[in-house]
């Protein structure tokens, strides 16, 4: 009897059959970091958008991404590859487009992961000073985080999943406790101000959706781990649906609770004054210990996001090394079954960038906030633009694939859901680009356009490189298009 892919001990070198649905959900949610969204994302959204409709934004994007997950989940159950985005694009839209998507995705995931070191180093240094009175430079704490991420990255993903599970569970507990306290101590009483249409359907909607999208970054990563999941035909799609539902509902509730705790009439001005410190300042009024504990967990939530995006980037390196788009050394795995070539490549890239920003920032006028206003802001906003763009392209690729190869799917699955998701994601991508100056907090023309140009330029380089590889005929085309990973329908029984 033939052994199914999910029953094998290894597949393409990665350890398979390890990750359960719950493990995948933790990995996916860790990338968005619940406490980071509450403490960093929601106040920033209120401050910059100047609107109370932040909770609605999570629900609206949750609906769009749920539509995306309909076809995406079906494709992930049929094509199990750590390449995810680019494999799906190649299968649906063509080999060159797939390679372009591969390079763009690789750049975006690395930008997101490396950019987070700026906020992590800054927050860890602040927490250490507040808790122990010890002052250390942000880059030194960034290196400590880098070491932890690097060590976990070359170990089996199951171990990382357990670490992330603990961190994410603690984050949820803190956010739930904060939300209950905020609602119980609402200075202006309980209201539905944040759910009123006029606080969402207004000119500021572009900024609101652009910042809200950041909370969902990484939700698509379930498919990246399909080769390492138990029963991937069901696990990946199930985990994606659960993660999207939890992210949308939980973040909408916590953003509304924050608004109630501060007061609808004060939330915008308070968010503009305190920024990411708003949650901790609010908690400090009730308990300094609770505020310090939440601040410390904020740092661990950033660590969880760093681990999640490191693993995603490492698997993109791995898949591209195996397919011949990048050198074969990137496609190596270690004894643990982890993609050691890709993990080390990501770690080396991260430490080089950290070193550059540490040197440049040492003489900057903004030395204290330097890692936040440069490394974090520049890199993560560009990454959000790139990943949102990829979501839009992947939606249309899924639609083409489903209509071409799986006509047995319903019209909703193969056409309506991916089409609506693609249009929605294209609109959000445009809104991010239009409001990029606000997201970057600068009017500098060079900075506003250089980061999106890096993202789109990487896609263009990918198209050119794809053409070169096709002409050379030196790559594994079937691996890139997912044909070697696609599950063929079982033949009908004969009598």
XYZ file of C-alpha atoms in Angstrom:
495
model
C 0.000 0.000 0.000
C 1.340 3.446 -0.907
C 2.283 5.798 1.920
C 0.600 9.160 1.870
C 2.724 12.283 2.201
C 1.373 12.996 5.650
C 2.480 9.557 6.862
C 6.073 9.816 5.765
C 8.857 10.646 8.242
C 10.315 13.278 5.974
C 9.311 15.101 2.858
C 11.830 17.149 0.907
C 14.061 16.970 3.997
C 11.634 18.643 6.437
C 10.253 16.628 9.325
C 6.621 15.876 8.569
C 3.666 14.896 10.683
C 4.702 16.979 13.715
C 2.443 20.033 13.758
C -1.156 19.723 14.910
C -3.927 22.214 14.147
C -3.403 23.853 17.552
C 0.352 24.180 16.955
C -0.236 25.816 13.584
C -2.768 28.220 15.070
C -0.224 29.304 17.708
C 2.455 29.822 15.041
C 0.087 31.871 12.882
C -1.202 34.038 15.725
C 2.316 34.495 17.132
C 3.280 36.374 13.971
C 0.657 39.029 14.713
C 1.396 39.001 18.466
C -1.855 39.773 20.387
C -0.251 42.019 23.001
C 1.752 43.851 20.341
C -1.476 44.601 18.479
C -3.208 45.888 21.628
C -0.278 47.907 22.966
C 1.273 49.006 19.681
C -1.111 48.582 16.773
C -4.429 49.783 18.226
C -3.124 53.016 19.835
C -1.168 53.854 16.679
C -4.299 53.276 14.606
C -6.396 55.554 16.832
C -3.659 58.192 16.861
C -2.974 58.355 13.124
C -6.445 57.623 11.703
C -8.163 59.840 14.281
C -11.238 57.593 14.085
C -13.132 55.473 16.606
C -13.959 52.778 14.045
C -10.782 50.754 14.626
C -12.772 47.700 15.862
C -14.782 47.670 12.623
C -11.533 47.573 10.647
C -10.566 44.234 12.199
C -13.973 42.766 11.359
C -13.961 44.031 7.751
C -10.444 42.732 7.067
C -11.335 39.501 8.848
C -14.203 38.970 6.386
C -11.967 39.691 3.377
C -9.279 37.318 4.645
C -11.855 34.646 5.449
C -12.900 34.836 1.784
C -9.225 34.552 0.839
C -8.871 31.492 3.067
C -11.679 29.658 1.234
C -9.677 29.052 -1.942
C -6.281 29.353 -0.266
C -7.158 26.561 2.133
C -8.349 24.310 -0.684
C -5.143 24.917 -2.624
C -2.999 24.340 0.461
C -4.726 21.009 1.040
C -3.890 19.940 -2.510
C -0.400 21.434 -2.903
C 1.797 20.950 0.146
C 4.936 23.038 -0.191
C 6.920 25.346 2.088
C 6.912 27.805 -0.840
C 3.192 28.570 -0.303
C 2.654 32.000 -1.927
C 5.046 31.622 -4.837
C 4.110 27.995 -5.538
C 0.437 28.938 -5.663
C 1.164 31.891 -7.958
C 3.318 29.721 -10.236
C 0.641 27.015 -10.406
C -2.105 29.497 -11.196
C -0.454 32.281 -13.217
C 2.763 30.798 -14.603
C 6.383 29.960 -13.812
C 7.872 33.448 -14.294
C 5.189 35.043 -12.158
C 5.804 32.410 -9.500
C 9.523 33.162 -9.345
C 8.757 36.889 -9.173
C 6.421 36.180 -6.272
C 9.119 34.037 -4.641
C 11.729 36.794 -4.605
C 9.174 39.390 -3.499
C 7.943 37.135 -0.675
C 11.497 36.370 0.432
C 12.325 40.088 0.627
C 9.050 40.940 2.411
C 9.367 38.223 5.079
C 12.980 39.169 5.765
C 12.095 42.865 5.996
C 9.307 42.100 8.459
C 11.469 39.852 10.633
C 14.537 42.099 10.667
C 12.474 45.257 11.200
C 10.976 43.770 14.366
C 14.446 43.707 15.944
C 14.299 47.503 16.095
C 11.139 47.510 18.230
C 12.275 44.467 20.214
C 15.644 46.000 21.146
C 14.032 49.326 22.066
C 11.254 47.710 24.156
C 13.587 45.231 25.864
C 15.973 48.043 26.832
C 13.081 50.106 28.256
C 11.694 47.127 30.184
C 15.116 46.339 31.653
C 15.543 49.929 32.788
C 12.057 50.053 34.327
C 12.324 46.702 36.104
C 15.972 46.572 37.146
C 17.342 50.075 36.648
C 19.914 48.725 34.171
C 20.535 50.744 30.997
C 21.794 48.875 27.964
C 21.847 49.921 24.282
C 18.968 48.676 22.144
C 21.256 46.850 19.739
C 22.760 44.725 22.522
C 19.293 43.512 23.537
C 18.566 43.017 19.834
C 21.571 40.700 19.587
C 20.338 38.713 22.598
C 16.994 38.275 20.851
C 18.811 37.356 17.648
C 20.712 34.580 19.441
C 17.534 33.090 20.896
C 15.742 33.194 17.543
C 18.748 31.717 15.752
C 19.023 28.795 18.187
C 15.313 27.999 17.945
C 15.452 28.361 14.158
C 17.878 25.473 13.674
C 15.885 23.188 15.972
C 12.784 21.219 15.089
C 9.729 23.406 14.477
C 7.771 21.423 17.060
C 9.993 22.885 19.800
C 9.444 26.433 18.506
C 5.702 25.746 18.379
C 5.719 24.799 22.071
C 7.598 27.992 22.980
C 5.200 30.074 20.910
C 2.231 28.290 22.465
C 3.298 29.352 25.964
C 4.007 32.962 24.945
C 0.774 33.386 22.947
C -1.314 31.865 25.764
C 0.167 34.342 28.257
C -0.471 37.183 25.812
C -4.121 36.227 25.490
C -4.504 36.100 29.267
C -2.999 39.578 29.689
C -5.141 41.064 26.902
C -8.284 39.436 28.332
C -7.532 40.739 31.843
C -6.832 44.223 30.462
C -10.044 44.188 28.384
C -12.186 43.164 31.359
C -10.568 45.848 33.543
C -11.051 48.470 30.823
C -14.740 47.691 30.377
C -15.312 47.542 34.141
C -13.637 50.941 34.625
C -14.980 52.791 31.574
C -14.853 56.518 32.517
C -17.517 57.498 29.971
C -19.610 54.375 30.364
C -20.161 51.598 27.830
C -21.002 52.838 24.344
C -21.133 51.673 20.733
C -19.216 54.700 19.423
C -16.516 52.482 17.919
C -19.093 50.496 15.969
C -20.833 53.420 14.257
C -20.578 53.414 10.413
C -19.691 57.129 10.327
C -16.508 56.317 12.267
C -15.394 53.912 9.546
C -16.835 54.951 6.176
C -15.059 58.279 6.078
C -11.960 59.742 4.340
C -9.708 58.364 7.099
C -10.630 54.780 6.216
C -7.474 54.363 4.124
C -5.152 54.994 7.048
C -7.304 52.888 9.362
C -7.282 49.825 7.090
C -3.597 50.211 6.281
C -2.638 50.027 9.961
C -5.230 47.351 10.754
C -3.789 45.075 8.079
C -0.549 44.863 10.046
C -2.389 42.888 12.735
C -3.086 40.096 10.245
C 0.448 39.794 8.901
C 1.525 36.163 9.008
C -2.001 34.694 8.998
C -1.227 32.996 5.671
C 1.843 31.222 7.032
C -0.016 28.007 7.828
C 0.568 26.787 4.274
C 4.318 27.320 4.661
C 4.330 24.526 7.263
C 2.139 22.140 5.262
C 5.076 19.751 4.757
C 5.531 19.504 8.531
C 1.876 19.243 9.556
C -0.164 16.271 10.671
C -2.773 15.457 8.046
C -1.981 18.618 6.027
C -4.985 18.040 3.749
C -7.147 19.254 6.641
C -4.827 20.829 9.204
C -3.652 23.852 7.190
C -7.052 25.102 6.050
C -8.593 24.454 9.469
C -5.776 26.327 11.250
C -6.058 29.259 8.827
C -9.808 29.609 9.382
C -9.420 29.409 13.164
C -6.560 31.922 13.210
C -8.403 34.450 11.025
C -11.540 34.135 13.145
C -9.654 34.543 16.420
C -7.565 37.457 15.165
C -10.556 39.361 13.779
C -12.904 38.810 16.736
C -10.353 39.075 19.537
C -8.572 42.138 18.199
C -11.833 43.932 17.424
C -13.010 43.291 21.002
C -9.722 44.344 22.629
C -9.522 47.536 20.494
C -13.068 48.405 21.575
C -12.225 47.601 25.214
C -9.198 49.937 25.021
C -11.506 52.655 23.703
C -13.920 52.075 26.591
C -11.133 52.053 29.197
C -9.710 55.380 28.059
C -13.021 56.834 26.895
C -14.268 57.470 23.330
C -13.829 61.191 23.830
C -10.195 60.830 24.903
C -8.850 57.782 23.062
C -7.519 59.669 20.028
C -5.753 62.414 22.013
C -4.411 59.952 24.598
C -3.120 57.634 21.852
C -1.411 60.576 20.174
C 0.216 61.570 23.481
C 1.374 58.173 24.769
C 1.499 55.984 21.648
C 2.484 52.345 22.415
C 2.875 53.251 26.123
C -0.862 54.012 26.464
C -1.800 50.521 27.694
C 1.015 50.463 30.258
C 0.264 54.015 31.444
C -3.402 53.050 31.883
C -2.506 49.890 33.824
C -0.065 51.806 36.035
C -2.988 53.816 37.428
C -4.294 50.579 38.951
C -1.115 48.602 39.595
C 2.548 49.303 38.846
C 3.234 45.574 39.110
C 0.581 44.773 36.489
C 1.962 47.475 34.224
C 5.518 46.150 34.529
C 4.376 42.572 33.946
C 2.466 43.600 30.828
C 5.480 45.560 29.607
C 7.681 42.492 30.036
C 5.165 40.325 28.202
C 5.084 42.914 25.426
C 8.769 42.141 24.892
C 8.119 38.380 24.818
C 5.273 38.925 22.349
C 7.761 40.597 20.010
C 10.059 37.616 20.518
C 7.200 35.320 19.450
C 6.691 37.373 16.292
C 10.436 37.284 15.557
C 10.458 33.481 15.854
C 7.378 33.102 13.643
C 8.686 35.313 10.846
C 12.180 33.800 11.088
C 10.704 30.345 10.530
C 8.656 31.594 7.581
C 11.652 33.293 5.930
C 13.853 30.240 6.538
C 11.355 28.005 4.782
C 11.204 30.313 1.796
C 15.003 30.130 1.523
C 14.740 26.344 1.875
C 12.085 25.912 -0.801
C 13.902 28.183 -3.259
C 17.138 26.280 -2.648
C 15.405 22.988 -3.369
C 13.795 24.273 -6.552
C 17.023 25.717 -7.978
C 15.961 29.365 -7.865
C 18.645 29.906 -5.197
C 21.829 27.860 -4.604
C 21.233 24.325 -3.309
C 22.957 25.131 0.016
C 19.839 27.046 1.060
C 17.815 23.845 0.696
C 19.710 21.848 3.332
C 18.193 20.542 6.555
C 19.914 19.611 9.808
C 19.550 16.513 11.969
C 16.521 18.087 13.630
C 14.790 18.310 10.264
C 14.797 22.121 10.385
C 15.837 24.080 7.269
C 19.309 24.875 8.589
C 20.534 26.490 5.345
C 17.620 28.901 5.199
C 17.658 29.559 8.945
C 21.351 30.446 8.960
C 20.954 32.628 5.875
C 18.156 34.583 7.578
C 20.179 34.930 10.790
C 23.278 36.164 8.950
C 21.236 38.710 7.021
C 19.594 39.918 10.245
C 22.838 40.382 12.191
C 24.418 42.316 9.329
C 21.474 44.739 9.188
C 21.441 45.044 12.983
C 25.135 45.936 12.952
C 24.651 48.577 10.246
C 21.773 50.281 12.096
C 23.643 50.080 15.410
C 26.611 51.917 13.884
C 24.510 54.531 12.084
C 22.249 55.110 15.089
C 25.065 55.696 17.563
C 25.620 59.219 16.286
C 22.022 60.039 15.435
C 20.060 62.933 16.958
C 17.260 60.410 17.552
C 19.524 57.841 19.200
C 16.891 56.808 21.781
C 14.053 56.344 19.282
C 16.311 55.576 16.323
C 15.559 51.814 16.042
C 11.799 52.490 16.147
C 11.578 55.392 13.681
C 14.023 53.797 11.222
C 14.624 50.041 11.335
C 11.168 49.086 12.620
C 9.078 51.660 10.764
C 10.855 51.451 7.410
C 11.171 47.700 7.186
C 7.835 46.517 8.602
C 5.699 48.981 6.640
C 7.427 47.982 3.418
C 6.917 44.326 4.312
C 3.215 44.894 5.020
C 2.852 46.492 1.581
C 4.625 43.553 -0.063
C 2.694 40.815 1.729
C -0.656 42.524 1.085
C 0.255 42.814 -2.597
C 1.092 39.092 -2.603
C -2.262 38.276 -0.993
C -4.027 40.054 -3.847
C -1.999 38.276 -6.544
C -2.382 34.911 -4.811
C -6.165 35.357 -4.679
C -6.336 35.621 -8.461
C -3.875 32.731 -8.847
C -6.098 30.542 -6.665
C -9.125 31.463 -8.767
C -7.356 30.520 -12.008
C -6.055 27.250 -10.520
C -9.434 26.217 -9.123
C -11.276 26.909 -12.392
C -8.594 25.157 -14.459
C -7.932 22.041 -12.398
C -10.866 21.628 -10.015
C -14.094 22.369 -11.782
C -15.883 20.172 -9.265
C -15.538 22.968 -6.680
C -18.574 25.174 -6.166
C -18.754 28.566 -7.890
C -18.330 30.247 -4.521
C -15.100 28.370 -3.761
C -13.458 28.634 -7.147
C -14.613 32.083 -8.295
C -16.667 34.288 -5.989
C -14.583 34.018 -2.781
C -11.114 34.431 -4.364
C -12.326 37.199 -6.696
C -13.803 39.240 -3.838
C -10.699 38.603 -1.732
C -8.430 39.670 -4.592
C -10.354 42.890 -5.164
C -10.393 43.600 -1.427
C -6.666 42.991 -1.012
C -5.862 45.058 -4.100
C -7.847 47.933 -2.586
C -5.991 47.626 0.748
C -2.650 47.508 -1.111
C -3.549 50.732 -2.911
C -4.624 52.353 0.361
C -1.313 51.429 1.994
C 0.611 52.959 -0.902
C -1.506 56.135 -0.899
C -1.070 56.571 2.852
C 2.543 55.445 3.033
C 3.721 58.877 4.149
C 1.470 58.657 7.214
C 2.586 55.099 7.972
C 6.237 56.141 7.678
C 5.535 59.357 9.631
C 7.496 61.436 7.155
C 6.987 63.686 4.143
C 10.420 62.897 2.754
C 9.779 61.987 -0.886
C 12.751 59.647 -1.060
C 11.711 57.597 1.989
C 8.048 57.466 0.960
C 8.866 55.823 -2.355
C 12.144 53.963 -1.793
C 10.690 51.226 0.430
C 7.714 50.367 -1.843
C 10.171 50.531 -4.761
C 12.347 47.904 -3.072
C 9.334 45.602 -2.793
C 8.112 46.061 -6.363
C 11.691 46.077 -7.649
C 12.308 42.676 -6.051
C 9.333 41.333 -7.979
C 10.716 42.772 -11.209
C 14.120 41.222 -10.499
C 12.309 37.945 -9.886
C 10.661 38.146 -13.316
C 14.028 38.745 -14.983
C 15.718 35.993 -12.979
C 12.849 33.662 -13.841
C 13.356 34.300 -17.542
C 17.089 33.582 -17.176
C 16.431 30.328 -15.310
C 13.874 29.216 -17.878
C 16.327 29.834 -20.695
C 19.092 27.984 -18.825
C 16.713 25.148 -17.919
C 18.608 24.573 -14.647
C 15.762 24.663 -12.120
C 13.155 22.190 -10.916
C 10.101 23.644 -12.629
C 7.746 21.009 -11.241
C 8.808 21.911 -7.699
C 8.196 25.620 -8.300
C 4.736 25.092 -9.777
C 3.819 22.622 -7.068
C 3.203 19.751 -9.449
C 5.440 17.398 -7.450
C 3.572 18.288 -4.269
C 0.037 18.262 -5.619
C -2.152 15.441 -4.422
C -3.733 13.635 -7.309
C -7.368 12.587 -6.891
C -7.728 8.889 -6.121
C -8.979 6.868 -9.093
C -12.533 5.664 -8.927
C -12.928 2.072 -7.762
C -13.587 -0.472 -10.466
C -15.700 -3.577 -10.124
